[in-house]
Amino acid sequence: MLDAHHKQRRIRNSLSREEIRDVSLLILKEEGLDGLSMRKIANRLGCSVASPYSYYESQIDLVKDLIRTGEDELLSMLKKASSEVETRSAFDQLAAIARAYFQFASNNRELHKVMFVTDYGGVHRKAFPQLPKSYRFFLETVRIGFDSGEIPYPKNEYPAIARMMWSWMYGVIVLDMTGMLRKRKGAGNPIEEGISYFKKLLNKQPT
């Protein structure tokens, strides 16, 4: 762990992009995005405020890097969870993805907010303009279910159903993160419940 109180100020070339990113993620976890600043990063690293700017043009540039780091970690978790499923069922794959996504969000609450929540105004919009890689992977998994016939709906309904399933998964996570998710007595895990209901609903032939 990096020492927060260096006795001697570090010179600019002794820093690394990885160190700045790691300290930024730590501050983000402890204080949220509002608490993240180049000055706090510099204080933690024992360097001048100008030093982080050798690696990042602005705080928005830094937030972009944190989002990319989070996306890479999340995508890796989703792919790993999906690859470990023993069956070829799209629903089993989606259940594994939902579990992994829930785990990532639980372990990285503030980073998840920056990655997916839109209440940070201009900073968020400038930092994350493209479609998340994790969402694209989820979409591809849903598409496989359509292609195989496991989800027996017309292919033109694929985007709407994918958005509905992602919205449910995201909504469950946000409810949990805000303390609003209350498990009913005797009820199962909300992720497992949701996948089970989707499987029952989507396995029915559309009328």
PDB file of C-alpha atoms in Angstrom:
ATOM      1  CA  MET A   1       0.000   0.000   0.000  1.00  0.00           C
ATOM      2  CA  LEU A   2       1.293   3.483  -0.845  1.00  0.00           C
ATOM      3  CA  ASP A   3       2.404   5.687   2.043  1.00  0.00           C
ATOM      4  CA  ALA A   4       0.135   8.708   2.379  1.00  0.00           C
ATOM      5  CA  HIS A   5       2.785  10.870   4.100  1.00  0.00           C
ATOM      6  CA  HIS A   6       6.129  10.899   2.321  1.00  0.00           C
ATOM      7  CA  LYS A   7       8.777  12.875   4.188  1.00  0.00           C
ATOM      8  CA  GLN A   8      10.463  13.952   0.979  1.00  0.00           C
ATOM      9  CA  ARG A   9       8.600  15.197  -2.046  1.00  0.00           C
ATOM     10  CA  ARG A  10       8.961  12.840  -4.959  1.00  0.00           C
ATOM     11  CA  ILE A  11      10.278  14.016  -8.256  1.00  0.00           C
ATOM     12  CA  ARG A  12       7.989  13.888 -11.276  1.00  0.00           C
ATOM     13  CA  ASN A  13       9.808  11.108 -13.114  1.00  0.00           C
ATOM     14  CA  SER A  14       9.570   8.766 -10.108  1.00  0.00           C
ATOM     15  CA  LEU A  15       5.809   8.448 -10.549  1.00  0.00           C
ATOM     16  CA  SER A  16       3.985   5.988 -12.787  1.00  0.00           C
ATOM     17  CA  ARG A  17       0.579   6.078 -14.421  1.00  0.00           C
ATOM     18  CA  GLU A  18      -0.329   2.905 -12.512  1.00  0.00           C
ATOM     19  CA  GLU A  19       0.472   4.522  -9.140  1.00  0.00           C
ATOM     20  CA  ILE A  20      -1.701   7.525  -9.942  1.00  0.00           C
ATOM     21  CA  ARG A  21      -4.534   5.257 -11.082  1.00  0.00           C
ATOM     22  CA  ASP A  22      -4.306   3.070  -7.954  1.00  0.00           C
ATOM     23  CA  VAL A  23      -4.369   6.060  -5.603  1.00  0.00           C
ATOM     24  CA  SER A  24      -7.250   7.582  -7.573  1.00  0.00           C
ATOM     25  CA  LEU A  25      -9.263   4.375  -7.221  1.00  0.00           C
ATOM     26  CA  LEU A  26      -8.556   4.349  -3.481  1.00  0.00           C
ATOM     27  CA  ILE A  27      -9.721   7.959  -3.075  1.00  0.00           C
ATOM     28  CA  LEU A  28     -12.762   7.210  -5.230  1.00  0.00           C
ATOM     29  CA  LYS A  29     -13.644   4.232  -3.020  1.00  0.00           C
ATOM     30  CA  GLU A  30     -13.259   6.259   0.177  1.00  0.00           C
ATOM     31  CA  GLU A  31     -14.737   9.622  -0.835  1.00  0.00           C
ATOM     32  CA  GLY A  32     -16.582   9.214  -4.135  1.00  0.00           C
ATOM     33  CA  LEU A  33     -16.029  11.224  -7.296  1.00  0.00           C
ATOM     34  CA  ASP A  34     -16.646  14.540  -5.528  1.00  0.00           C
ATOM     35  CA  GLY A  35     -13.654  13.818  -3.297  1.00  0.00           C
ATOM     36  CA  LEU A  36     -11.296  13.021  -6.156  1.00  0.00           C
ATOM     37  CA  SER A  37      -8.883  15.805  -7.105  1.00  0.00           C
ATOM     38  CA  MET A  38      -5.365  16.118  -8.460  1.00  0.00           C
ATOM     39  CA  ARG A  39      -4.349  17.837  -5.205  1.00  0.00           C
ATOM     40  CA  LYS A  40      -5.479  14.889  -3.081  1.00  0.00           C
ATOM     41  CA  ILE A  41      -3.754  12.481  -5.440  1.00  0.00           C
ATOM     42  CA  ALA A  42      -0.545  14.499  -5.154  1.00  0.00           C
ATOM     43  CA  ASN A  43      -0.796  14.584  -1.341  1.00  0.00           C
ATOM     44  CA  ARG A  44      -1.193  10.789  -1.193  1.00  0.00           C
ATOM     45  CA  LEU A  45       1.779  10.279  -3.505  1.00  0.00           C
ATOM     46  CA  GLY A  46       3.972  12.927  -1.865  1.00  0.00           C
ATOM     47  CA  CYS A  47       4.521  14.834  -5.089  1.00  0.00           C
ATOM     48  CA  SER A  48       3.682  18.232  -6.530  1.00  0.00           C
ATOM     49  CA  VAL A  49       0.178  18.920  -7.854  1.00  0.00           C
ATOM     50  CA  ALA A  50       1.705  19.336 -11.305  1.00  0.00           C
ATOM     51  CA  SER A  51       3.164  15.810 -11.351  1.00  0.00           C
ATOM     52  CA  PRO A  52      -0.062  13.868 -12.167  1.00  0.00           C
ATOM     53  CA  TYR A  53      -0.589  16.213 -15.115  1.00  0.00           C
ATOM     54  CA  SER A  54       2.472  14.656 -16.738  1.00  0.00           C
ATOM     55  CA  TYR A  55       0.314  11.549 -17.254  1.00  0.00           C
ATOM     56  CA  TYR A  56      -3.203  12.993 -17.467  1.00  0.00           C
ATOM     57  CA  GLU A  57      -4.127  16.193 -19.297  1.00  0.00           C
ATOM     58  CA  SER A  58      -7.073  16.835 -16.990  1.00  0.00           C
ATOM     59  CA  GLN A  59      -9.246  15.232 -14.340  1.00  0.00           C
ATOM     60  CA  ILE A  60     -11.641  14.177 -17.096  1.00  0.00           C
ATOM     61  CA  ASP A  61      -8.742  12.344 -18.758  1.00  0.00           C
ATOM     62  CA  LEU A  62      -8.065  10.596 -15.439  1.00  0.00           C
ATOM     63  CA  VAL A  63     -11.741   9.630 -15.018  1.00  0.00           C
ATOM     64  CA  LYS A  64     -11.691   8.181 -18.539  1.00  0.00           C
ATOM     65  CA  ASP A  65      -8.785   5.967 -17.505  1.00  0.00           C
ATOM     66  CA  LEU A  66     -10.571   4.857 -14.321  1.00  0.00           C
ATOM     67  CA  ILE A  67     -13.631   3.958 -16.379  1.00  0.00           C
ATOM     68  CA  ARG A  68     -11.509   1.998 -18.866  1.00  0.00           C
ATOM     69  CA  THR A  69      -9.861   0.171 -15.974  1.00  0.00           C
ATOM     70  CA  GLY A  70     -13.251  -0.650 -14.443  1.00  0.00           C
ATOM     71  CA  GLU A  71     -14.664  -1.753 -17.783  1.00  0.00           C
ATOM     72  CA  ASP A  72     -11.706  -4.049 -18.427  1.00  0.00           C
ATOM     73  CA  GLU A  73     -12.072  -5.635 -14.987  1.00  0.00           C
ATOM     74  CA  LEU A  74     -15.848  -6.015 -15.318  1.00  0.00           C
ATOM     75  CA  LEU A  75     -15.633  -7.453 -18.841  1.00  0.00           C
ATOM     76  CA  SER A  76     -12.978  -9.920 -17.683  1.00  0.00           C
ATOM     77  CA  MET A  77     -15.238 -11.042 -14.820  1.00  0.00           C
ATOM     78  CA  LEU A  78     -18.241 -11.442 -17.142  1.00  0.00           C
ATOM     79  CA  LYS A  79     -16.267 -13.450 -19.690  1.00  0.00           C
ATOM     80  CA  LYS A  80     -14.770 -15.672 -16.997  1.00  0.00           C
ATOM     81  CA  ALA A  81     -18.193 -16.313 -15.424  1.00  0.00           C
ATOM     82  CA  SER A  82     -19.695 -17.109 -18.821  1.00  0.00           C
ATOM     83  CA  SER A  83     -16.840 -19.455 -19.786  1.00  0.00           C
ATOM     84  CA  GLU A  84     -17.273 -21.466 -16.583  1.00  0.00           C
ATOM     85  CA  VAL A  85     -20.925 -22.318 -17.315  1.00  0.00           C
ATOM     86  CA  GLU A  86     -21.176 -26.019 -18.114  1.00  0.00           C
ATOM     87  CA  THR A  87     -24.176 -25.736 -20.462  1.00  0.00           C
ATOM     88  CA  ARG A  88     -24.645 -23.839 -23.741  1.00  0.00           C
ATOM     89  CA  SER A  89     -27.918 -22.349 -22.497  1.00  0.00           C
ATOM     90  CA  ALA A  90     -28.111 -18.593 -23.044  1.00  0.00           C
ATOM     91  CA  PHE A  91     -30.129 -18.266 -19.846  1.00  0.00           C
ATOM     92  CA  ASP A  92     -27.425 -20.036 -17.849  1.00  0.00           C
ATOM     93  CA  GLN A  93     -24.854 -17.727 -19.438  1.00  0.00           C
ATOM     94  CA  LEU A  94     -26.949 -14.668 -18.610  1.00  0.00           C
ATOM     95  CA  ALA A  95     -27.404 -15.850 -15.014  1.00  0.00           C
ATOM     96  CA  ALA A  96     -23.618 -16.177 -14.645  1.00  0.00           C
ATOM     97  CA  ILE A  97     -23.134 -12.719 -16.155  1.00  0.00           C
ATOM     98  CA  ALA A  98     -25.714 -11.206 -13.795  1.00  0.00           C
ATOM     99  CA  ARG A  99     -24.033 -12.785 -10.759  1.00  0.00           C
ATOM    100  CA  ALA A 100     -20.597 -11.524 -11.824  1.00  0.00           C
ATOM    101  CA  TYR A 101     -21.932  -8.042 -12.542  1.00  0.00           C
ATOM    102  CA  PHE A 102     -23.623  -7.940  -9.126  1.00  0.00           C
ATOM    103  CA  GLN A 103     -20.345  -9.003  -7.480  1.00  0.00           C
ATOM    104  CA  PHE A 104     -18.348  -6.327  -9.331  1.00  0.00           C
ATOM    105  CA  ALA A 105     -20.805  -3.587  -8.373  1.00  0.00           C
ATOM    106  CA  SER A 106     -20.835  -4.711  -4.737  1.00  0.00           C
ATOM    107  CA  ASN A 107     -17.032  -4.641  -4.544  1.00  0.00           C
ATOM    108  CA  ASN A 108     -16.608  -1.386  -6.500  1.00  0.00           C
ATOM    109  CA  ARG A 109     -19.573   0.762  -5.556  1.00  0.00           C
ATOM    110  CA  GLU A 110     -18.134   4.213  -6.252  1.00  0.00           C
ATOM    111  CA  LEU A 111     -16.390   3.114  -9.440  1.00  0.00           C
ATOM    112  CA  HIS A 112     -19.629   1.538 -10.632  1.00  0.00           C
ATOM    113  CA  LYS A 113     -21.412   4.856 -10.083  1.00  0.00           C
ATOM    114  CA  VAL A 114     -18.870   6.643 -12.244  1.00  0.00           C
ATOM    115  CA  MET A 115     -19.125   3.961 -14.923  1.00  0.00           C
ATOM    116  CA  PHE A 116     -22.909   3.752 -15.171  1.00  0.00           C
ATOM    117  CA  VAL A 117     -24.747   6.414 -13.172  1.00  0.00           C
ATOM    118  CA  THR A 118     -25.476   9.653 -15.022  1.00  0.00           C
ATOM    119  CA  ASP A 119     -25.757  12.079 -12.092  1.00  0.00           C
ATOM    120  CA  TYR A 120     -22.241  13.478 -12.404  1.00  0.00           C
ATOM    121  CA  GLY A 121     -23.165  15.959 -15.105  1.00  0.00           C
ATOM    122  CA  GLY A 122     -20.640  17.096 -17.692  1.00  0.00           C
ATOM    123  CA  VAL A 123     -17.701  15.152 -16.270  1.00  0.00           C
ATOM    124  CA  HIS A 124     -19.464  11.828 -16.720  1.00  0.00           C
ATOM    125  CA  ARG A 125     -20.760  12.571 -20.218  1.00  0.00           C
ATOM    126  CA  LYS A 126     -17.346  13.707 -21.451  1.00  0.00           C
ATOM    127  CA  ALA A 127     -15.591  10.777 -19.829  1.00  0.00           C
ATOM    128  CA  PHE A 128     -17.803   7.968 -21.043  1.00  0.00           C
ATOM    129  CA  PRO A 129     -19.438   8.691 -24.404  1.00  0.00           C
ATOM    130  CA  GLN A 130     -19.379   5.177 -25.883  1.00  0.00           C
ATOM    131  CA  LEU A 131     -21.396   2.028 -25.302  1.00  0.00           C
ATOM    132  CA  PRO A 132     -19.834   0.019 -22.431  1.00  0.00           C
ATOM    133  CA  LYS A 133     -17.953  -3.101 -23.495  1.00  0.00           C
ATOM    134  CA  SER A 134     -19.682  -5.047 -20.730  1.00  0.00           C
ATOM    135  CA  TYR A 135     -23.080  -4.142 -22.173  1.00  0.00           C
ATOM    136  CA  ARG A 136     -21.982  -5.203 -25.654  1.00  0.00           C
ATOM    137  CA  PHE A 137     -20.920  -8.581 -24.253  1.00  0.00           C
ATOM    138  CA  PHE A 138     -24.307  -8.918 -22.568  1.00  0.00           C
ATOM    139  CA  LEU A 139     -26.072  -8.044 -25.844  1.00  0.00           C
ATOM    140  CA  GLU A 140     -24.057 -10.675 -27.687  1.00  0.00           C
ATOM    141  CA  THR A 141     -25.097 -13.306 -25.144  1.00  0.00           C
ATOM    142  CA  VAL A 142     -28.775 -12.390 -25.567  1.00  0.00           C
ATOM    143  CA  ARG A 143     -28.356 -12.530 -29.360  1.00  0.00           C
ATOM    144  CA  ILE A 144     -27.011 -16.086 -29.073  1.00  0.00           C
ATOM    145  CA  GLY A 145     -30.236 -17.034 -27.306  1.00  0.00           C
ATOM    146  CA  PHE A 146     -32.217 -15.639 -30.237  1.00  0.00           C
ATOM    147  CA  ASP A 147     -30.024 -17.317 -32.861  1.00  0.00           C
ATOM    148  CA  SER A 148     -30.297 -20.708 -31.161  1.00  0.00           C
ATOM    149  CA  GLY A 149     -34.066 -20.435 -30.763  1.00  0.00           C
ATOM    150  CA  GLU A 150     -33.822 -20.683 -26.982  1.00  0.00           C
ATOM    151  CA  ILE A 151     -35.529 -17.290 -26.831  1.00  0.00           C
ATOM    152  CA  PRO A 152     -38.398 -17.938 -29.287  1.00  0.00           C
ATOM    153  CA  TYR A 153     -39.107 -14.377 -30.323  1.00  0.00           C
ATOM    154  CA  PRO A 154     -38.671 -12.576 -33.662  1.00  0.00           C
ATOM    155  CA  LYS A 155     -35.129 -11.270 -34.062  1.00  0.00           C
ATOM    156  CA  ASN A 156     -36.355  -7.700 -34.469  1.00  0.00           C
ATOM    157  CA  GLU A 157     -37.437  -7.845 -30.814  1.00  0.00           C
ATOM    158  CA  TYR A 158     -33.906  -8.691 -29.651  1.00  0.00           C
ATOM    159  CA  PRO A 159     -32.825  -5.086 -28.811  1.00  0.00           C
ATOM    160  CA  ALA A 160     -35.932  -4.397 -26.722  1.00  0.00           C
ATOM    161  CA  ILE A 161     -35.675  -7.652 -24.770  1.00  0.00           C
ATOM    162  CA  ALA A 162     -31.939  -7.134 -24.210  1.00  0.00           C
ATOM    163  CA  ARG A 163     -32.573  -3.614 -22.879  1.00  0.00           C
ATOM    164  CA  MET A 164     -35.327  -4.917 -20.604  1.00  0.00           C
ATOM    165  CA  MET A 165     -33.073  -7.609 -19.129  1.00  0.00           C
ATOM    166  CA  TRP A 166     -30.131  -5.229 -18.658  1.00  0.00           C
ATOM    167  CA  SER A 167     -32.427  -2.644 -17.034  1.00  0.00           C
ATOM    168  CA  TRP A 168     -33.662  -5.255 -14.570  1.00  0.00           C
ATOM    169  CA  MET A 169     -30.096  -6.311 -13.705  1.00  0.00           C
ATOM    170  CA  TYR A 170     -28.923  -2.722 -13.340  1.00  0.00           C
ATOM    171  CA  GLY A 171     -32.008  -1.814 -11.308  1.00  0.00           C
ATOM    172  CA  VAL A 172     -31.458  -4.647  -8.816  1.00  0.00           C
ATOM    173  CA  ILE A 173     -27.862  -3.513  -8.347  1.00  0.00           C
ATOM    174  CA  VAL A 174     -28.828   0.131  -7.770  1.00  0.00           C
ATOM    175  CA  LEU A 175     -31.513  -0.888  -5.273  1.00  0.00           C
ATOM    176  CA  ASP A 176     -28.923  -2.946  -3.401  1.00  0.00           C
ATOM    177  CA  MET A 177     -26.340  -0.135  -3.477  1.00  0.00           C
ATOM    178  CA  THR A 178     -28.826   2.392  -2.092  1.00  0.00           C
ATOM    179  CA  GLY A 179     -30.018   0.065   0.658  1.00  0.00           C
ATOM    180  CA  MET A 180     -33.518  -0.181  -0.817  1.00  0.00           C
ATOM    181  CA  LEU A 181     -33.352  -3.866  -1.684  1.00  0.00           C
ATOM    182  CA  ARG A 182     -35.124  -5.847   1.000  1.00  0.00           C
ATOM    183  CA  LYS A 183     -35.218  -9.613   0.755  1.00  0.00           C
ATOM    184  CA  ARG A 184     -38.546 -11.171   1.543  1.00  0.00           C
ATOM    185  CA  LYS A 185     -38.524 -13.843   4.216  1.00  0.00           C
ATOM    186  CA  GLY A 186     -37.972 -17.189   2.588  1.00  0.00           C
ATOM    187  CA  ALA A 187     -37.249 -15.600  -0.801  1.00  0.00           C
ATOM    188  CA  GLY A 188     -34.208 -16.512  -2.840  1.00  0.00           C
ATOM    189  CA  ASN A 189     -31.400 -14.395  -4.210  1.00  0.00           C
ATOM    190  CA  PRO A 190     -32.929 -11.548  -6.317  1.00  0.00           C
ATOM    191  CA  ILE A 191     -30.562 -12.269  -9.206  1.00  0.00           C
ATOM    192  CA  GLU A 192     -31.560 -15.933  -9.290  1.00  0.00           C
ATOM    193  CA  GLU A 193     -35.242 -15.008  -8.950  1.00  0.00           C
ATOM    194  CA  GLY A 194     -35.044 -12.585 -11.843  1.00  0.00           C
ATOM    195  CA  ILE A 195     -33.312 -14.990 -14.211  1.00  0.00           C
ATOM    196  CA  SER A 196     -35.839 -17.695 -13.311  1.00  0.00           C
ATOM    197  CA  TYR A 197     -38.761 -15.392 -14.162  1.00  0.00           C
ATOM    198  CA  PHE A 198     -37.159 -14.243 -17.405  1.00  0.00           C
ATOM    199  CA  LYS A 199     -36.590 -17.848 -18.409  1.00  0.00           C
ATOM    200  CA  LYS A 200     -40.254 -18.696 -17.794  1.00  0.00           C
ATOM    201  CA  LEU A 201     -41.523 -15.606 -19.586  1.00  0.00           C
ATOM    202  CA  LEU A 202     -39.205 -15.702 -22.585  1.00  0.00           C
ATOM    203  CA  ASN A 203     -39.498 -19.424 -23.155  1.00  0.00           C
ATOM    204  CA  LYS A 204     -43.159 -18.942 -23.961  1.00  0.00           C
ATOM    205  CA  GLN A 205     -44.070 -18.585 -27.602  1.00  0.00           C
ATOM    206  CA  PRO A 206     -45.211 -14.998 -28.341  1.00  0.00           C
ATOM    207  CA  THR A 207     -48.870 -14.608 -29.217  1.00  0.00           C
TER     208      THR A 207
END
